[in-house]
Every structure is written in C-alpha cells, then in structure tokens.
Amino acid sequence: MIRIIAHTEDGDIAFEPRQTPKRIGLFGVVKQDYDQAWIQDDGSIITEKSRPSRNNADDSIRGLPATARFIVANSIRDNISLHQDLQLWMHGLCRQRIPGTSEAEAKKSWGSLTSGSGMSARFYTDFAGSDTHADYVNGNNLDKEPMKGKPLVTGGTILKIIGERRVAGTNCHVVEAINPTGNYRQYNPRDHWWLFFYPTVSAREQVRDAESKLLYFLEYISEPFPQYKNKTVMPVFAMAGENENYIPKSRVKILGEYDALPSPFVNSTVTGSETYFYTNPYL
C-alpha cells in the first residue's frame, strides 16, 4: 500500500490513496434543495428553488446552508453536548484535510464554523455556538457550558439506510449514525464514508444581460462551506447513547446498487455564469 507523508509545522501526517468506497447495504442521498419538493403553508408545492429563493431572501444573498435536520421524537432533547474531546476530534478531522495550513488559521475555521456569524451562522450549533459557549479548540468561554449541536446533515450527504420508522408523525428512513458519547474516535471519513458529510451551501448564480441587468438565477448550485479552505467534514451524529437517526423519506433519493456515488457539489458551466468546480469528496 502506497503511503504519502505530508511534512507540516505541526508534524508529519500520513495519507494513503483513497480506494473506491465499498458499498454493502442500502444507501441514499439527501436531495439538494433544488431537487426537493417543498410544501408551503398554503398547501402549494414549489420545486427547483435554491434555499435563498425558497426563503424569499434578498437578491444580494447568494447562498444559505442546505440543512436537513433529522427527526427527533418529541420526548427527546433535540441537541447533543459538544464536550471537549468531541470538539477536538471534530476539529482534527477537518485539520487533517488541510495539512499545509497553520494551526492558527485552522482554529479560526473552527470558531467560524460553530459561531453565530457569516454564511454558516449557527447552521449546526443553533444559538449555542462558539461565541457564547465553551470552544475548547480555541480556548474561549471555558467557564461556560459546552457548545450544543443539532444532529443534521446537508444536501448531497450520502447515508446508509438500515430500516424505516414513523417518528413524530413522519415516515422516516432509519440511518446509521455515530453515538457522540460512544467510541466515536474509531470512525474516520476514509473507512466509514457514510458516517461523515461535507456541509453544503445551496446557492444561486446571477445571469445578466449585456447591460448587466439581472435576468434570472441559476438555482441549482451547491458548494462547500468556506471553512477549512472549502474542505470541512462533519460526523453524521445520532443522539447521545444512540447509533441511528431518522430522516424523512421525502428528503432522500435511494441509490441503485450500481449508481455512482454523487458529489454533494454542483457547479454551473453556463457561459458568463460559471462557478468553481469542486471534486467529489466521496471518491
């Protein structure tokens, strides 16, 4: 087996060339916002909309986090405690993907990812983030309780389906997930790729005429979070003490046995409105 050694100021990091992910079992991909049918308060259904357009955001808003929350039974708290070792592990997973970046810059990414500002404002910590709760990576607010996270994924996430269940009145797929109070350090994105996801932003790209007048938006763009140099990776968490979670069936497209693993990122190749192409992190 070939091994690649990256020499960094924080020490040597070993890598092995990624093999084609093995697929044993049933898998599904969380639909992108553009591909999802959204039921409105008046009962109407809208499709082919980015998150900003679906939220009627101002034209200046290009993208918003493409969150897809798991369904939690009413009797169970809907967040998990991001205790010290959990935070350090999560940061380390991302840190390994940018070996040439300084630790100081990487720590800033962690603070931004879990903060209440910027494009991904509290997408995960939901008003219990790094600016008000204990951030053990940066050593801030250590006199406060740990940050809290809501078990969720984003559009384009590939999940392993292990059953079905009706939860809180919703027909759900049961998916394999990581117990945040268990032996989570045994998992990694290389060998357990279905237990990690690459957070996405549902974005829209402007199409303008020769006089720069806005004609319409390309609504289908999906891009990675900017933290950790666009290489953020996060665990698919269950609730404390559990190793499974529940997602509405309507949010998931089942992958065929021989379907290629799709990329969570979708770019535009429309002339004049091209967007950056990001490689498929699942491959």
Tab-separated table of C-alpha atoms in Angstrom:
chain	number	residue	atom	x	y	z
A	1	MET	CA	0.000	0.000	0.000
A	2	ILE	CA	1.388	3.410	-1.014
A	3	ARG	CA	1.635	5.960	1.783
A	4	ILE	CA	2.124	9.706	1.347
A	5	ILE	CA	3.767	11.718	4.121
A	6	ALA	CA	2.973	15.430	4.427
A	7	HIS	CA	5.544	17.379	6.467
A	8	THR	CA	3.879	20.272	8.332
A	9	GLU	CA	4.820	22.632	11.145
A	10	ASP	CA	2.588	20.531	13.373
A	11	GLY	CA	4.353	17.294	12.494
A	12	ASP	CA	4.119	14.588	9.825
A	13	ILE	CA	0.711	13.435	8.593
A	14	ALA	CA	0.419	10.122	6.732
A	15	PHE	CA	-2.074	9.546	3.913
A	16	GLU	CA	-2.981	6.583	1.757
A	17	PRO	CA	-4.516	6.825	-1.734
A	18	ARG	CA	-8.269	6.529	-1.435
A	19	GLN	CA	-9.828	3.379	-2.816
A	20	THR	CA	-13.285	3.145	-4.373
A	21	PRO	CA	-15.738	3.125	-1.427
A	22	LYS	CA	-17.173	-0.313	-0.731
A	23	ARG	CA	-20.953	-0.461	-0.726
A	24	ILE	CA	-22.609	-3.137	1.331
A	25	GLY	CA	-26.199	-2.327	2.110
A	26	LEU	CA	-28.728	0.285	1.034
A	27	PHE	CA	-27.693	3.900	0.581
A	28	GLY	CA	-29.497	7.126	-0.177
A	29	VAL	CA	-28.505	10.702	-0.932
A	30	VAL	CA	-30.119	13.694	0.749
A	31	LYS	CA	-31.763	15.682	-2.030
A	32	GLN	CA	-30.341	19.054	-2.865
A	33	ASP	CA	-32.688	21.953	-2.141
A	34	TYR	CA	-33.175	22.387	-5.890
A	35	ASP	CA	-34.327	18.759	-6.247
A	36	GLN	CA	-36.653	18.769	-3.250
A	37	ALA	CA	-40.416	19.378	-3.404
A	38	TRP	CA	-41.269	21.873	-0.659
A	39	ILE	CA	-44.792	22.084	0.757
A	40	GLN	CA	-45.791	25.646	1.596
A	41	ASP	CA	-48.096	26.857	4.371
A	42	ASP	CA	-50.948	27.226	1.877
A	43	GLY	CA	-50.518	23.639	0.680
A	44	SER	CA	-48.843	24.534	-2.596
A	45	ILE	CA	-45.619	22.859	-3.674
A	46	ILE	CA	-42.538	24.560	-5.056
A	47	THR	CA	-39.595	22.906	-6.771
A	48	GLU	CA	-36.352	23.856	-8.489
A	49	LYS	CA	-35.512	26.545	-5.968
A	50	SER	CA	-32.323	27.275	-4.064
A	51	ARG	CA	-32.512	27.863	-0.319
A	52	PRO	CA	-32.220	31.662	-0.709
A	53	SER	CA	-35.060	31.773	-3.260
A	54	ARG	CA	-37.226	29.410	-1.232
A	55	ASN	CA	-36.695	31.669	1.784
A	56	ASN	CA	-37.501	34.767	-0.302
A	57	ALA	CA	-34.091	36.151	0.577
A	58	ASP	CA	-32.896	39.451	-0.845
A	59	ASP	CA	-31.270	39.209	-4.293
A	60	SER	CA	-27.937	40.059	-2.670
A	61	ILE	CA	-27.991	36.754	-0.737
A	62	ARG	CA	-26.192	34.233	-2.923
A	63	GLY	CA	-26.254	31.142	-0.724
A	64	LEU	CA	-27.521	29.647	2.539
A	65	PRO	CA	-26.695	26.407	4.378
A	66	ALA	CA	-28.586	23.485	2.819
A	67	THR	CA	-29.511	21.924	6.158
A	68	ALA	CA	-31.576	18.755	6.514
A	69	ARG	CA	-32.345	18.044	10.149
A	70	PHE	CA	-33.006	14.605	11.492
A	71	ILE	CA	-36.392	13.960	13.074
A	72	VAL	CA	-36.237	13.621	16.856
A	73	ALA	CA	-39.001	12.087	18.964
A	74	ASN	CA	-40.879	14.726	20.965
A	75	SER	CA	-39.798	13.232	24.271
A	76	ILE	CA	-36.088	13.514	23.486
A	77	ARG	CA	-33.897	16.625	23.587
A	78	ASP	CA	-33.008	17.690	20.069
A	79	ASN	CA	-29.362	18.573	20.680
A	80	ILE	CA	-26.137	16.959	21.802
A	81	SER	CA	-23.381	18.314	24.005
A	82	LEU	CA	-20.175	19.109	22.130
A	83	HIS	CA	-17.914	18.197	25.011
A	84	GLN	CA	-14.185	18.837	24.959
A	85	ASP	CA	-12.921	15.642	23.358
A	86	LEU	CA	-15.722	15.687	20.792
A	87	GLN	CA	-14.780	19.201	19.691
A	88	LEU	CA	-11.098	18.322	19.466
A	89	TRP	CA	-11.913	15.218	17.396
A	90	MET	CA	-14.204	17.126	15.019
A	91	HIS	CA	-11.620	19.863	14.530
A	92	GLY	CA	-8.938	17.241	13.956
A	93	LEU	CA	-10.955	15.578	11.184
A	94	CYS	CA	-11.048	18.858	9.276
A	95	ARG	CA	-7.474	19.744	10.166
A	96	GLN	CA	-6.213	16.567	8.503
A	97	ARG	CA	-7.706	17.686	5.191
A	98	ILE	CA	-5.588	20.855	5.067
A	99	PRO	CA	-2.119	19.710	6.225
A	100	GLY	CA	-0.371	22.742	4.734
A	101	THR	CA	-2.426	25.229	6.742
A	102	SER	CA	-1.231	26.693	10.025
A	103	GLU	CA	-2.924	25.587	13.218
A	104	ALA	CA	-3.869	29.186	13.982
A	105	GLU	CA	-5.751	29.514	10.701
A	106	ALA	CA	-7.389	26.117	11.160
A	107	LYS	CA	-8.587	27.121	14.629
A	108	LYS	CA	-10.164	30.242	13.153
A	109	SER	CA	-12.125	27.986	10.820
A	110	TRP	CA	-13.451	26.017	13.776
A	111	GLY	CA	-14.552	29.185	15.520
A	112	SER	CA	-16.259	30.404	12.349
A	113	LEU	CA	-17.916	27.064	11.613
A	114	THR	CA	-19.527	26.985	15.051
A	115	SER	CA	-20.134	30.710	15.522
A	116	GLY	CA	-23.121	32.951	15.020
A	117	SER	CA	-21.737	34.992	12.155
A	118	GLY	CA	-21.075	34.567	8.469
A	119	MET	CA	-22.633	32.376	5.796
A	120	SER	CA	-22.936	29.332	8.064
A	121	ALA	CA	-24.205	31.221	11.109
A	122	ARG	CA	-25.113	28.612	13.691
A	123	PHE	CA	-26.175	26.169	10.996
A	124	TYR	CA	-25.285	23.431	13.460
A	125	THR	CA	-24.920	24.933	16.940
A	126	ASP	CA	-28.172	26.923	16.642
A	127	PHE	CA	-27.639	29.741	19.183
A	128	ALA	CA	-25.342	27.698	21.413
A	129	GLY	CA	-22.136	28.317	19.475
A	130	SER	CA	-18.522	29.309	19.979
A	131	ASP	CA	-19.210	32.963	20.724
A	132	THR	CA	-21.353	32.186	23.784
A	133	HIS	CA	-20.386	28.626	24.829
A	134	ALA	CA	-17.164	26.767	25.547
A	135	ASP	CA	-14.912	26.495	22.491
A	136	TYR	CA	-12.244	24.019	23.567
A	137	VAL	CA	-10.333	24.238	20.281
A	138	ASN	CA	-9.642	27.959	20.667
A	139	GLY	CA	-9.765	28.020	24.471
A	140	ASN	CA	-12.614	30.527	24.632
A	141	ASN	CA	-15.527	30.742	27.077
A	142	LEU	CA	-14.150	27.864	29.121
A	143	ASP	CA	-16.189	28.998	32.110
A	144	LYS	CA	-19.375	28.345	30.108
A	145	GLU	CA	-21.124	25.087	29.261
A	146	PRO	CA	-20.072	23.249	26.065
A	147	MET	CA	-21.491	24.189	22.713
A	148	LYS	CA	-24.556	22.239	21.622
A	149	GLY	CA	-25.156	20.694	18.221
A	150	LYS	CA	-28.290	19.611	16.422
A	151	PRO	CA	-27.972	16.268	14.619
A	152	LEU	CA	-28.331	17.132	10.958
A	153	VAL	CA	-26.763	16.807	7.531
A	154	THR	CA	-26.904	18.905	4.367
A	155	GLY	CA	-27.918	18.431	0.764
A	156	GLY	CA	-25.811	15.864	-1.073
A	157	THR	CA	-24.995	13.780	2.024
A	158	ILE	CA	-24.881	10.033	1.415
A	159	LEU	CA	-26.438	7.976	4.224
A	160	LYS	CA	-26.598	4.260	4.963
A	161	ILE	CA	-30.209	3.154	5.393
A	162	ILE	CA	-30.762	0.403	7.949
A	163	GLY	CA	-34.539	0.427	8.354
A	164	GLU	CA	-37.670	2.526	8.428
A	165	ARG	CA	-39.739	4.028	11.221
A	166	ARG	CA	-42.514	6.524	11.773
A	167	VAL	CA	-41.223	9.305	14.030
A	168	ALA	CA	-43.250	12.277	15.237
A	169	GLY	CA	-45.871	11.554	12.593
A	170	THR	CA	-43.350	11.382	9.743
A	171	ASN	CA	-42.372	8.330	7.696
A	172	CYS	CA	-38.602	8.129	8.023
A	173	HIS	CA	-35.610	6.154	6.886
A	174	VAL	CA	-33.532	4.877	9.796
A	175	VAL	CA	-29.903	5.702	9.041
A	176	GLU	CA	-26.674	4.642	10.655
A	177	ALA	CA	-25.093	7.387	12.766
A	178	ILE	CA	-22.326	7.971	15.302
A	179	ASN	CA	-23.031	7.920	19.018
A	180	PRO	CA	-21.480	11.180	20.346
A	181	THR	CA	-20.963	9.604	23.763
A	182	GLY	CA	-19.587	6.302	22.467
A	183	ASN	CA	-16.311	5.262	20.861
A	184	TYR	CA	-16.586	7.843	18.084
A	185	ARG	CA	-12.815	8.005	17.530
A	186	GLN	CA	-12.926	4.580	15.896
A	187	TYR	CA	-14.551	6.159	12.826
A	188	ASN	CA	-12.943	8.145	10.029
A	189	PRO	CA	-14.152	9.603	6.696
A	190	ARG	CA	-11.984	7.233	4.684
A	191	ASP	CA	-13.161	3.880	6.019
A	192	HIS	CA	-16.640	4.924	7.190
A	193	TRP	CA	-17.538	7.454	4.488
A	194	TRP	CA	-21.312	7.073	5.048
A	195	LEU	CA	-20.899	8.384	8.614
A	196	PHE	CA	-19.487	11.758	7.566
A	197	PHE	CA	-20.695	14.599	5.386
A	198	TYR	CA	-19.323	17.642	3.624
A	199	PRO	CA	-21.524	20.641	4.527
A	200	THR	CA	-23.051	22.364	1.537
A	201	VAL	CA	-24.395	25.787	0.711
A	202	SER	CA	-27.444	25.948	-1.540
A	203	ALA	CA	-26.537	28.802	-3.864
A	204	ARG	CA	-27.856	30.667	-6.882
A	205	GLU	CA	-25.842	32.347	-9.607
A	206	GLN	CA	-26.960	35.505	-11.355
A	207	VAL	CA	-27.453	35.575	-15.125
A	208	ARG	CA	-27.290	39.092	-16.538
A	209	ASP	CA	-27.776	40.620	-19.965
A	210	ALA	CA	-25.279	42.728	-21.918
A	211	GLU	CA	-26.277	45.792	-19.875
A	212	SER	CA	-25.710	43.874	-16.615
A	213	LYS	CA	-29.411	43.719	-15.864
A	214	LEU	CA	-30.352	40.710	-13.757
A	215	LEU	CA	-32.364	38.287	-15.897
A	216	TYR	CA	-32.736	35.310	-13.592
A	217	PHE	CA	-30.884	32.991	-11.232
A	218	LEU	CA	-29.368	29.597	-11.841
A	219	GLU	CA	-30.862	27.901	-8.786
A	220	TYR	CA	-29.119	24.515	-8.663
A	221	ILE	CA	-25.656	25.455	-7.374
A	222	SER	CA	-24.273	23.507	-4.414
A	223	GLU	CA	-20.936	24.480	-2.901
A	224	PRO	CA	-18.869	23.514	0.142
A	225	PHE	CA	-18.693	25.581	3.299
A	226	PRO	CA	-15.738	28.003	3.088
A	227	GLN	CA	-14.193	26.981	6.416
A	228	TYR	CA	-11.040	24.842	6.384
A	229	LYS	CA	-10.347	26.019	2.815
A	230	ASN	CA	-13.610	24.520	1.497
A	231	LYS	CA	-12.749	21.108	2.971
A	232	THR	CA	-14.948	20.932	6.071
A	233	VAL	CA	-16.062	17.425	7.039
A	234	MET	CA	-18.501	16.620	9.835
A	235	PRO	CA	-19.775	13.454	11.516
A	236	VAL	CA	-23.300	12.155	10.991
A	237	PHE	CA	-24.318	12.191	14.642
A	238	ALA	CA	-27.077	10.339	16.444
A	239	MET	CA	-28.488	11.496	19.765
A	240	ALA	CA	-26.448	10.725	22.887
A	241	GLY	CA	-26.370	6.994	23.555
A	242	GLU	CA	-27.794	6.092	20.139
A	243	ASN	CA	-26.250	4.873	16.883
A	244	GLU	CA	-29.043	5.685	14.449
A	245	ASN	CA	-31.101	8.644	13.367
A	246	TYR	CA	-34.232	9.359	11.327
A	247	ILE	CA	-34.719	11.401	8.188
A	248	PRO	CA	-37.989	11.923	6.281
A	249	LYS	CA	-38.242	9.599	3.319
A	250	SER	CA	-39.229	12.533	1.145
A	251	ARG	CA	-35.782	14.093	1.673
A	252	VAL	CA	-33.846	11.093	0.343
A	253	LYS	CA	-33.216	9.602	-3.085
A	254	ILE	CA	-32.335	5.906	-2.944
A	255	LEU	CA	-29.164	4.978	-4.807
A	256	GLY	CA	-29.192	1.942	-7.049
A	257	GLU	CA	-26.691	-0.811	-6.410
A	258	TYR	CA	-24.530	0.277	-9.335
A	259	ASP	CA	-25.170	4.022	-9.173
A	260	ALA	CA	-22.040	6.104	-8.814
A	261	LEU	CA	-21.691	8.000	-5.554
A	262	PRO	CA	-22.817	11.523	-6.481
A	263	SER	CA	-20.884	14.594	-5.463
A	264	PRO	CA	-22.528	16.906	-2.923
A	265	PHE	CA	-21.230	19.810	-5.024
A	266	VAL	CA	-22.910	21.070	-8.201
A	267	ASN	CA	-21.400	23.832	-10.332
A	268	SER	CA	-22.550	25.924	-13.269
A	269	THR	CA	-20.929	25.738	-16.706
A	270	VAL	CA	-23.253	28.345	-18.246
A	271	THR	CA	-21.119	30.805	-20.200
A	272	GLY	CA	-20.709	34.006	-18.261
A	273	SER	CA	-22.099	32.453	-15.078
A	274	GLU	CA	-19.590	29.689	-14.470
A	275	THR	CA	-18.866	28.623	-10.911
A	276	TYR	CA	-15.883	26.797	-9.466
A	277	PHE	CA	-15.772	23.023	-9.847
A	278	TYR	CA	-15.131	21.135	-6.600
A	279	THR	CA	-14.061	17.493	-6.733
A	280	ASN	CA	-16.278	14.773	-5.274
A	281	PRO	CA	-15.045	14.146	-1.706
A	282	TYR	CA	-16.706	10.696	-1.633
A	283	LEU	CA	-14.322	9.392	-4.307
